[in-house]
CSV table of C-alpha atoms in Angstrom, one decimal:
chain,number,residue,atom,x,y,z
R,1,UNK,CA,-16.0,-2.7,-7.4
R,2,UNK,CA,-15.3,-0.9,-10.7
R,3,UNK,CA,-12.0,-2.7,-11.4
R,4,UNK,CA,-13.1,-6.0,-10.4
R,5,UNK,CA,-16.2,-5.6,-12.9
R,6,UNK,CA,-13.7,-4.3,-15.7
R,7,UNK,CA,-11.6,-7.2,-15.4
R,8,UNK,CA,-14.4,-9.4,-15.6
R,9,UNK,CA,-15.7,-7.8,-18.7
R,10,UNK,CA,-12.5,-7.7,-20.4
R,11,UNK,CA,-11.6,-11.4,-19.5
R,12,UNK,CA,-15.1,-12.8,-20.8
R,13,UNK,CA,-15.4,-10.6,-23.6
R,14,UNK,CA,-12.9,-12.6,-25.3
R,15,UNK,CA,-15.6,-15.2,-25.6
R,16,UNK,CA,-18.6,-13.5,-26.2
R,17,UNK,CA,-18.9,-15.0,-29.8
R,18,UNK,CA,-19.1,-18.6,-28.3
R,19,UNK,CA,-22.2,-20.3,-27.0
R,20,UNK,CA,-22.7,-19.8,-23.0
R,21,UNK,CA,-25.8,-21.8,-22.9
R,22,UNK,CA,-25.5,-25.6,-22.0
R,23,UNK,CA,-21.7,-24.8,-20.9
R,24,UNK,CA,-21.3,-25.9,-17.4
R,25,UNK,CA,-19.4,-23.0,-15.4
R,26,UNK,CA,-16.5,-24.6,-13.7
R,27,UNK,CA,-17.7,-26.8,-10.6
R,28,UNK,CA,-21.2,-24.9,-10.5
R,29,UNK,CA,-24.6,-26.8,-11.5
R,30,UNK,CA,-25.3,-23.8,-13.6
R,31,UNK,CA,-24.2,-22.9,-17.2
R,32,UNK,CA,-22.0,-20.0,-18.0
R,33,UNK,CA,-25.1,-18.1,-19.1
R,34,UNK,CA,-26.8,-18.6,-16.0
R,35,UNK,CA,-23.6,-17.8,-14.2
R,36,UNK,CA,-23.3,-14.6,-15.7
R,37,UNK,CA,-27.1,-13.6,-14.9
R,38,UNK,CA,-26.2,-14.5,-11.5
R,39,UNK,CA,-23.4,-12.1,-11.1
R,40,UNK,CA,-25.6,-9.3,-12.4
R,41,UNK,CA,-28.5,-10.4,-9.9
R,42,UNK,CA,-26.3,-10.3,-6.8
R,43,UNK,CA,-24.7,-6.8,-7.8
R,44,UNK,CA,-28.1,-5.2,-8.1
R,45,UNK,CA,-29.6,-6.9,-4.9
R,46,UNK,CA,-26.5,-5.8,-2.9
R,47,UNK,CA,-27.2,-2.1,-4.4
R,48,UNK,CA,-30.7,-2.5,-3.4
R,49,UNK,CA,-30.0,-3.5,0.3
R,50,UNK,CA,-27.8,-0.7,0.9
R,51,UNK,CA,-29.9,1.9,-0.9
R,52,UNK,CA,-33.0,0.5,0.6
R,53,UNK,CA,-31.6,0.4,4.0
R,54,UNK,CA,-33.2,-3.2,4.3
R,55,UNK,CA,-33.0,-4.3,7.8
R,56,UNK,CA,-35.3,-7.6,7.9
R,57,UNK,CA,-35.2,-9.2,4.4
R,58,UNK,CA,-34.0,-8.8,1.0
R,59,UNK,CA,-35.7,-5.7,-1.1
R,60,UNK,CA,-38.4,-8.1,-3.1
R,61,UNK,CA,-37.3,-7.5,-6.4
R,62,UNK,CA,-35.2,-9.4,-9.0
R,63,UNK,CA,-33.4,-8.9,-12.3
R,64,UNK,CA,-34.1,-10.4,-15.8
R,65,UNK,CA,-32.4,-10.0,-19.0
R,66,UNK,CA,-34.6,-9.2,-21.9
R,67,UNK,CA,-35.4,-12.0,-24.5
R,68,UNK,CA,-32.9,-12.3,-27.1
R,69,UNK,CA,-30.2,-10.6,-25.0
R,70,UNK,CA,-26.8,-11.9,-26.4
R,71,UNK,CA,-23.6,-12.5,-24.1
R,72,UNK,CA,-22.4,-8.9,-24.9
R,73,UNK,CA,-25.5,-7.4,-23.6
R,74,UNK,CA,-25.0,-9.7,-20.5
R,75,UNK,CA,-21.8,-8.4,-20.0
R,76,UNK,CA,-23.2,-4.9,-20.3
R,77,UNK,CA,-25.5,-5.9,-17.7
R,78,UNK,CA,-22.9,-6.8,-15.5
R,79,UNK,CA,-21.1,-3.6,-15.9
R,80,UNK,CA,-24.4,-1.5,-15.2
R,81,UNK,CA,-25.3,-3.2,-12.0
R,82,UNK,CA,-21.6,-3.2,-10.6
R,83,UNK,CA,-21.6,0.6,-11.2
R,84,UNK,CA,-25.0,1.0,-9.4
R,85,UNK,CA,-23.3,-1.1,-6.5
R,86,UNK,CA,-20.2,1.0,-6.5
R,87,UNK,CA,-22.5,4.1,-6.4
R,88,UNK,CA,-24.3,2.7,-3.4
R,89,UNK,CA,-21.4,1.9,-1.5
R,90,UNK,CA,-19.7,5.4,-1.9
R,91,UNK,CA,-22.8,7.1,-0.9
R,92,UNK,CA,-23.9,5.0,2.0
R,93,UNK,CA,-22.9,6.5,5.4
R,94,UNK,CA,-20.2,4.4,7.1
R,95,UNK,CA,-22.3,3.5,10.2
R,96,UNK,CA,-25.2,2.0,7.9
R,97,UNK,CA,-26.0,-1.5,8.1
R,98,UNK,CA,-28.2,-3.3,6.1
R,99,UNK,CA,-29.8,-6.9,5.8
R,100,UNK,CA,-27.7,-10.0,4.8
R,101,UNK,CA,-28.5,-13.3,6.3
R,102,UNK,CA,-25.1,-14.7,7.2
R,103,UNK,CA,-23.8,-14.7,9.7
R,104,UNK,CA,-25.1,-12.0,11.9
R,105,UNK,CA,-28.0,-10.9,9.5
R,106,UNK,CA,-26.1,-7.4,8.4
R,107,UNK,CA,-23.5,-5.9,6.9
R,108,UNK,CA,-21.9,-2.3,6.1
R,109,UNK,CA,-20.8,-0.7,3.0
R,110,UNK,CA,-17.5,-2.4,3.1
R,111,UNK,CA,-18.9,-5.8,3.6
R,112,UNK,CA,-21.2,-5.4,0.5
R,113,UNK,CA,-18.4,-4.3,-1.4
R,114,UNK,CA,-16.4,-7.2,-0.5
R,115,UNK,CA,-19.4,-9.6,-1.4
R,116,UNK,CA,-19.9,-8.3,-4.7
R,117,UNK,CA,-16.3,-8.4,-5.7
R,118,UNK,CA,-16.3,-11.8,-4.5
R,119,UNK,CA,-19.3,-12.9,-6.8
R,120,UNK,CA,-17.8,-11.0,-9.6
R,121,UNK,CA,-14.2,-12.8,-9.0
R,122,UNK,CA,-15.4,-16.2,-8.4
R,123,UNK,CA,-18.0,-16.6,-11.1
R,124,UNK,CA,-15.8,-15.0,-13.5
R,125,UNK,CA,-13.3,-17.8,-12.8
R,126,UNK,CA,-16.3,-20.3,-13.0
R,127,UNK,CA,-17.2,-19.2,-16.8
R,128,UNK,CA,-13.5,-18.8,-17.7
R,129,UNK,CA,-13.2,-22.5,-16.5
R,130,UNK,CA,-16.3,-23.6,-18.4
R,131,UNK,CA,-15.0,-22.0,-21.7
R,132,UNK,CA,-11.6,-23.1,-21.4
R,133,UNK,CA,-9.6,-19.6,-21.0
R,134,UNK,CA,-7.2,-18.4,-18.4
R,135,UNK,CA,-8.5,-15.9,-15.7
R,136,UNK,CA,-6.5,-14.3,-12.9
R,137,UNK,CA,-7.7,-10.9,-11.1
R,138,UNK,CA,-5.6,-8.4,-9.4
R,139,UNK,CA,-4.1,-9.7,-6.4
R,140,UNK,CA,-5.2,-6.5,-4.4
R,141,UNK,CA,-9.2,-7.4,-5.2
R,142,UNK,CA,-8.6,-11.1,-3.8
R,143,UNK,CA,-6.8,-9.7,-0.9
R,144,UNK,CA,-9.7,-7.2,-0.3
R,145,UNK,CA,-12.1,-10.0,-0.2
R,146,UNK,CA,-10.2,-12.3,2.3
R,147,UNK,CA,-9.1,-9.7,4.8
R,148,UNK,CA,-13.0,-8.5,5.1
R,149,UNK,CA,-15.0,-11.3,4.9
R,150,UNK,CA,-13.0,-14.4,5.4
R,151,UNK,CA,-11.4,-13.9,8.7
R,152,UNK,CA,-11.1,-17.1,9.7
R,153,UNK,CA,-9.0,-18.1,6.3
R,154,UNK,CA,-5.2,-18.2,7.2
R,155,UNK,CA,-3.2,-16.5,4.3
R,156,UNK,CA,-1.7,-18.7,1.7
R,157,UNK,CA,0.9,-18.5,-1.0
R,158,UNK,CA,-1.1,-15.6,-2.9
R,159,UNK,CA,-4.4,-14.1,-2.3
R,160,UNK,CA,-6.0,-15.4,-5.3
R,161,UNK,CA,-5.0,-19.0,-4.9
R,162,UNK,CA,-6.1,-18.8,-1.2
R,163,UNK,CA,-9.5,-17.3,-2.1
R,164,UNK,CA,-10.0,-20.1,-4.7
R,165,UNK,CA,-9.0,-22.8,-2.0
R,166,UNK,CA,-11.4,-21.2,0.6
R,167,UNK,CA,-14.5,-21.2,-1.6
R,168,UNK,CA,-13.7,-25.2,-3.0
R,169,UNK,CA,-12.4,-23.9,-6.1
R,170,UNK,CA,-8.8,-25.3,-5.8
R,171,UNK,CA,-6.0,-26.8,-3.8
R,172,UNK,CA,-3.2,-25.5,-1.4
R,173,UNK,CA,-0.3,-27.5,-0.2
R,174,UNK,CA,-0.7,-28.8,3.5
R,175,UNK,CA,-4.4,-27.7,3.7
R,176,UNK,CA,-7.3,-30.2,3.3
R,177,UNK,CA,-9.9,-29.7,0.4
R,178,UNK,CA,-12.8,-27.3,1.1
R,179,UNK,CA,-16.1,-28.8,0.8
R,180,UNK,CA,-18.4,-26.0,2.2
R,181,UNK,CA,-18.0,-22.5,3.3
R,182,UNK,CA,-19.6,-19.1,4.0
R,183,UNK,CA,-18.1,-15.8,4.3
R,184,UNK,CA,-18.1,-13.7,7.4
R,185,UNK,CA,-19.3,-10.0,8.1
R,186,UNK,CA,-18.1,-8.5,11.3
R,187,UNK,CA,-20.0,-8.7,14.3
R,188,UNK,CA,-21.6,-5.5,15.8
R,189,UNK,CA,-22.9,-5.5,19.4
R,190,UNK,CA,-25.3,-2.6,20.5
R,191,UNK,CA,-24.8,-0.6,23.9
R,192,UNK,CA,-26.9,2.3,25.2
R,193,UNK,CA,-24.8,4.9,23.4
R,194,UNK,CA,-22.4,3.0,21.9
R,195,UNK,CA,-21.9,0.3,19.1
R,196,UNK,CA,-19.1,-2.0,19.3
R,197,UNK,CA,-17.9,-3.0,15.8
R,198,UNK,CA,-16.0,-6.0,15.3
R,199,UNK,CA,-12.6,-5.4,13.7
R,200,UNK,CA,-11.5,-7.1,10.7
R,201,UNK,CA,-8.1,-8.4,9.5
R,202,UNK,CA,-7.9,-5.4,7.1
R,203,UNK,CA,-8.9,-2.8,9.8
R,204,UNK,CA,-6.4,-4.7,12.4
R,205,UNK,CA,-3.6,-4.1,9.7
R,206,UNK,CA,-4.1,-0.6,9.5
R,207,UNK,CA,-4.4,0.3,13.3
R,208,UNK,CA,-1.6,-1.6,13.9
R,209,UNK,CA,0.7,0.6,11.8
R,210,UNK,CA,-0.6,4.0,12.9
R,211,UNK,CA,-3.7,4.4,10.8
R,212,UNK,CA,-7.4,5.3,11.7
R,213,UNK,CA,-8.8,2.0,10.7
R,214,UNK,CA,-11.4,3.8,8.5
R,215,UNK,CA,-12.9,5.5,11.7
R,216,UNK,CA,-13.3,9.0,12.9
R,217,UNK,CA,-11.6,8.8,16.3
R,218,UNK,CA,-12.4,11.5,19.0
R,219,UNK,CA,-9.2,13.2,19.8
R,220,UNK,CA,-6.0,12.5,18.3
R,221,UNK,CA,-6.5,8.8,17.5
R,222,UNK,CA,-6.4,5.4,19.0
R,223,UNK,CA,-4.8,4.8,22.2
R,224,UNK,CA,-1.7,2.7,22.8
R,225,UNK,CA,-3.5,-0.2,23.9
R,226,UNK,CA,-6.2,-0.4,21.1
R,227,UNK,CA,-3.0,-0.5,18.5
R,228,UNK,CA,-1.3,-3.1,20.7
R,229,UNK,CA,-4.4,-5.4,20.2
R,230,UNK,CA,-4.9,-4.8,16.6
R,231,UNK,CA,-1.4,-6.3,16.5
R,232,UNK,CA,-2.2,-9.2,18.6
R,233,UNK,CA,-5.5,-9.8,16.1
R,234,UNK,CA,-3.4,-9.7,13.0
R,235,UNK,CA,-0.9,-12.2,14.4
R,236,UNK,CA,-3.7,-14.5,15.1
R,237,UNK,CA,-5.4,-14.1,11.5
R,238,UNK,CA,-1.7,-14.7,10.0
R,239,UNK,CA,-1.5,-17.9,11.9
R,240,UNK,CA,-4.9,-19.2,11.2
R,241,UNK,CA,-6.2,-18.8,14.8
R,242,UNK,CA,-8.3,-15.9,14.7
R,243,UNK,CA,-12.0,-16.4,15.7
R,244,UNK,CA,-13.4,-13.2,14.8
R,245,UNK,CA,-16.4,-13.4,17.5
R,246,UNK,CA,-13.7,-13.7,20.4
R,247,UNK,CA,-11.7,-10.6,18.9
R,248,UNK,CA,-11.3,-6.8,19.0
R,249,UNK,CA,-14.0,-4.1,18.8
R,250,UNK,CA,-14.0,-0.3,18.2
R,251,UNK,CA,-16.2,1.7,20.4
R,252,UNK,CA,-18.3,3.9,18.0
R,253,UNK,CA,-20.3,6.8,19.8
R,254,UNK,CA,-23.7,6.7,17.9
R,255,UNK,CA,-24.5,10.5,18.3
R,256,UNK,CA,-21.7,11.3,16.1
R,257,UNK,CA,-20.0,8.1,14.6
R,258,UNK,CA,-16.9,9.0,16.4
R,259,UNK,CA,-14.7,6.2,17.9
R,260,UNK,CA,-13.9,6.5,21.2
R,261,UNK,CA,-11.8,3.3,22.2
R,262,UNK,CA,-11.0,-0.3,21.8
R,263,UNK,CA,-12.3,-3.3,23.7
R,264,UNK,CA,-12.0,-7.0,23.1
R,265,UNK,CA,-11.0,-10.4,24.0
R,266,UNK,CA,-7.4,-11.6,24.3
R,267,UNK,CA,-8.3,-15.1,22.6
R,268,UNK,CA,-11.1,-17.4,22.4
R,269,UNK,CA,-12.5,-19.2,25.5
R,270,UNK,CA,-10.2,-21.6,27.2
R,271,UNK,CA,-11.0,-25.0,28.2
R,272,UNK,CA,-12.5,-24.1,31.7
R,273,UNK,CA,-14.9,-21.5,29.9
R,274,UNK,CA,-12.9,-18.5,30.9
R,275,UNK,CA,-12.4,-15.6,28.4
R,276,UNK,CA,-10.1,-12.6,29.0
R,277,UNK,CA,-11.1,-9.3,28.1
R,278,UNK,CA,-9.1,-5.8,28.0
R,279,UNK,CA,-10.0,-2.3,26.8
R,280,UNK,CA,-8.9,1.3,26.7
R,281,UNK,CA,-10.4,5.0,25.9
R,282,UNK,CA,-9.1,7.9,23.9
R,283,UNK,CA,-8.2,10.3,26.5
R,284,UNK,CA,-10.8,12.7,25.2
R,285,UNK,CA,-13.6,10.1,25.8
R,286,UNK,CA,-12.7,9.4,29.5
R,287,UNK,CA,-15.1,10.1,32.4
R,288,UNK,CA,-18.2,9.7,30.5
R,289,UNK,CA,-19.0,5.8,31.5
R,290,UNK,CA,-18.3,4.7,28.0
R,291,UNK,CA,-15.8,1.9,29.1
R,292,UNK,CA,-18.4,0.7,31.7
R,293,UNK,CA,-21.1,0.5,29.3
R,294,UNK,CA,-19.1,-1.3,26.5
R,295,UNK,CA,-17.7,-3.8,29.1
R,296,UNK,CA,-21.2,-4.7,30.3
R,297,UNK,CA,-22.5,-5.1,27.0
R,298,UNK,CA,-19.4,-7.0,25.8
R,299,UNK,CA,-19.6,-9.2,28.8
R,300,UNK,CA,-23.3,-10.0,28.6
R,301,UNK,CA,-22.7,-11.0,25.1
R,302,UNK,CA,-19.9,-13.5,25.9
R,303,UNK,CA,-21.8,-15.0,28.9
R,304,UNK,CA,-24.6,-15.6,26.7
R,305,UNK,CA,-22.6,-18.4,25.1
R,306,UNK,CA,-22.8,-22.0,26.6
R,307,UNK,CA,-19.2,-22.4,26.3
R,308,UNK,CA,-18.3,-19.3,28.5
R,309,UNK,CA,-18.7,-19.7,32.1
R,310,UNK,CA,-16.6,-16.3,33.4
R,311,UNK,CA,-15.3,-13.2,32.0
R,312,UNK,CA,-11.9,-12.3,33.4
R,313,UNK,CA,-10.1,-9.0,33.5
R,314,UNK,CA,-6.6,-7.5,34.9
R,315,UNK,CA,-5.5,-4.2,35.7
R,316,UNK,CA,-2.5,-2.6,37.5
R,317,UNK,CA,-2.9,-2.0,41.2
R,318,UNK,CA,-2.2,1.7,40.8
R,319,UNK,CA,-4.9,2.3,38.1
R,320,UNK,CA,-7.9,3.2,39.9
R,321,UNK,CA,-9.7,4.3,37.0
R,322,UNK,CA,-9.6,0.9,35.5
R,323,UNK,CA,-10.4,-0.9,38.7
R,324,UNK,CA,-13.7,1.8,38.9
R,325,UNK,CA,-14.7,0.7,35.6
R,326,UNK,CA,-14.4,-3.1,36.2
R,327,UNK,CA,-16.3,-3.1,39.5
R,328,UNK,CA,-19.2,-0.8,38.1
R,329,UNK,CA,-19.5,-3.3,35.5
R,330,UNK,CA,-20.3,-6.0,38.1
R,331,UNK,CA,-16.9,-7.9,38.3
R,332,UNK,CA,-15.7,-9.2,41.6
R,333,UNK,CA,-11.9,-9.3,42.7
R,334,UNK,CA,-10.1,-12.6,42.6
R,335,UNK,CA,-7.2,-14.3,44.2
R,336,UNK,CA,-5.7,-15.0,40.9
R,337,UNK,CA,-3.9,-11.8,41.0
R,338,UNK,CA,-0.8,-10.7,42.8
R,339,UNK,CA,1.0,-7.5,44.2
R,340,UNK,CA,1.9,-6.5,40.4
R,341,UNK,CA,-1.4,-7.1,38.7
R,342,UNK,CA,-5.1,-7.3,40.1
R,343,UNK,CA,-7.5,-9.7,38.7
R,344,UNK,CA,-11.3,-9.3,38.2
R,345,UNK,CA,-13.9,-12.1,37.1
R,346,UNK,CA,-17.9,-12.0,36.2
R,347,UNK,CA,-19.4,-15.1,36.3
R,348,UNK,CA,-22.6,-16.3,34.1
C-alpha cells in the first residue's frame, strides 16, 4: 500500500502547480481534482471497514478536504489515508472479513489492500492521462491486484497493461475491449467448525511451489493433493479458464484459525450439470470429521445453483477412510466407476 501511494504522490507531484479542476481525468466523468479526492475517500473508507469490522454496510462517514486546500494538500491527504489503510491491513487478524458489496458482501485484509492499491494505481493513471504526463507503476503492484481481485482475467503481456485492459482503460492484442468490469474478492463458505476459504491465483501459486499460502497449517503443512490442486487452479488461471466460485478452498478451523486441508472442484459444472469434487486433509487433522463436514457444506453450496444437478466424487477402492467420508456426506455409489476407481454421486 505504501509503495502504491508513494508512487502516486511522486508522479502527480510533478503537476501540483497546474489547475486540476475542469480537466477531465482520462476516460472518467470526474475532473482530476475530484478524482484525487475520490482516491483519498476510498482509502479511508476501506480503512474504516477493516478497523470497524463492518459487517452489513459501509461505516457511515466520508472525507472532505478543507476549503482552500491546494493540489499539494490533496496529495498529502492521499498519503495520510493510504497510511491509515496500510496500518489497518497490518493490524487486522487474518481471519477477519468486513463488508464490501461485490461480489460476496465481504473481503479480508488482503482483499481491501488489493482494492485500495487498485484505486490508487488506476486513478493516478486517469489523472496523469488528463494532465498529459506519463505514468506506469511498478509491475509487482499491478500483479498483486490482478492475482487477488481479478481471478477471471487471463495474464497478459505485462501486469500493468493487463490491468488497464481489464478495467476498460487500454487494449490488448487479440482481446475484445472491456466495457464493464468488477473485481472479485474470494468466496468464503461457512461450515459448523470450519470456514472454507476460496483460493486466489496468488495463494495457488504459493501453494503449488511448496509455500503455506498465507495460512497456518496444522502439522507440517498442506498434503500433496492440496498442492496438486493448487497447480491445476493456476493452470486454469493462466489459460483464462478459471472460474473462482468453482475452484479450490482451504479448510480453516475457526477455533484457532489453522488450516487443516483442501477441498474443491476440478472444474466448472459440465453440460449435464455435474461438478466433480476432490479433497484431502493434513494427517494431523484426520479422524475428527472435518472432511465430512466440509464436503456437506461445499456440496450443499454447489447444489444450490440452478446449473448444478449433481456433485460427483471418485476414490481408490482401497481408500476406506475416503469412502467413509463420502458416504457420511450423503453420496451414493454409482456404476460410473470400475475396479480401479469407485464413483459416488450426490444429486440435488
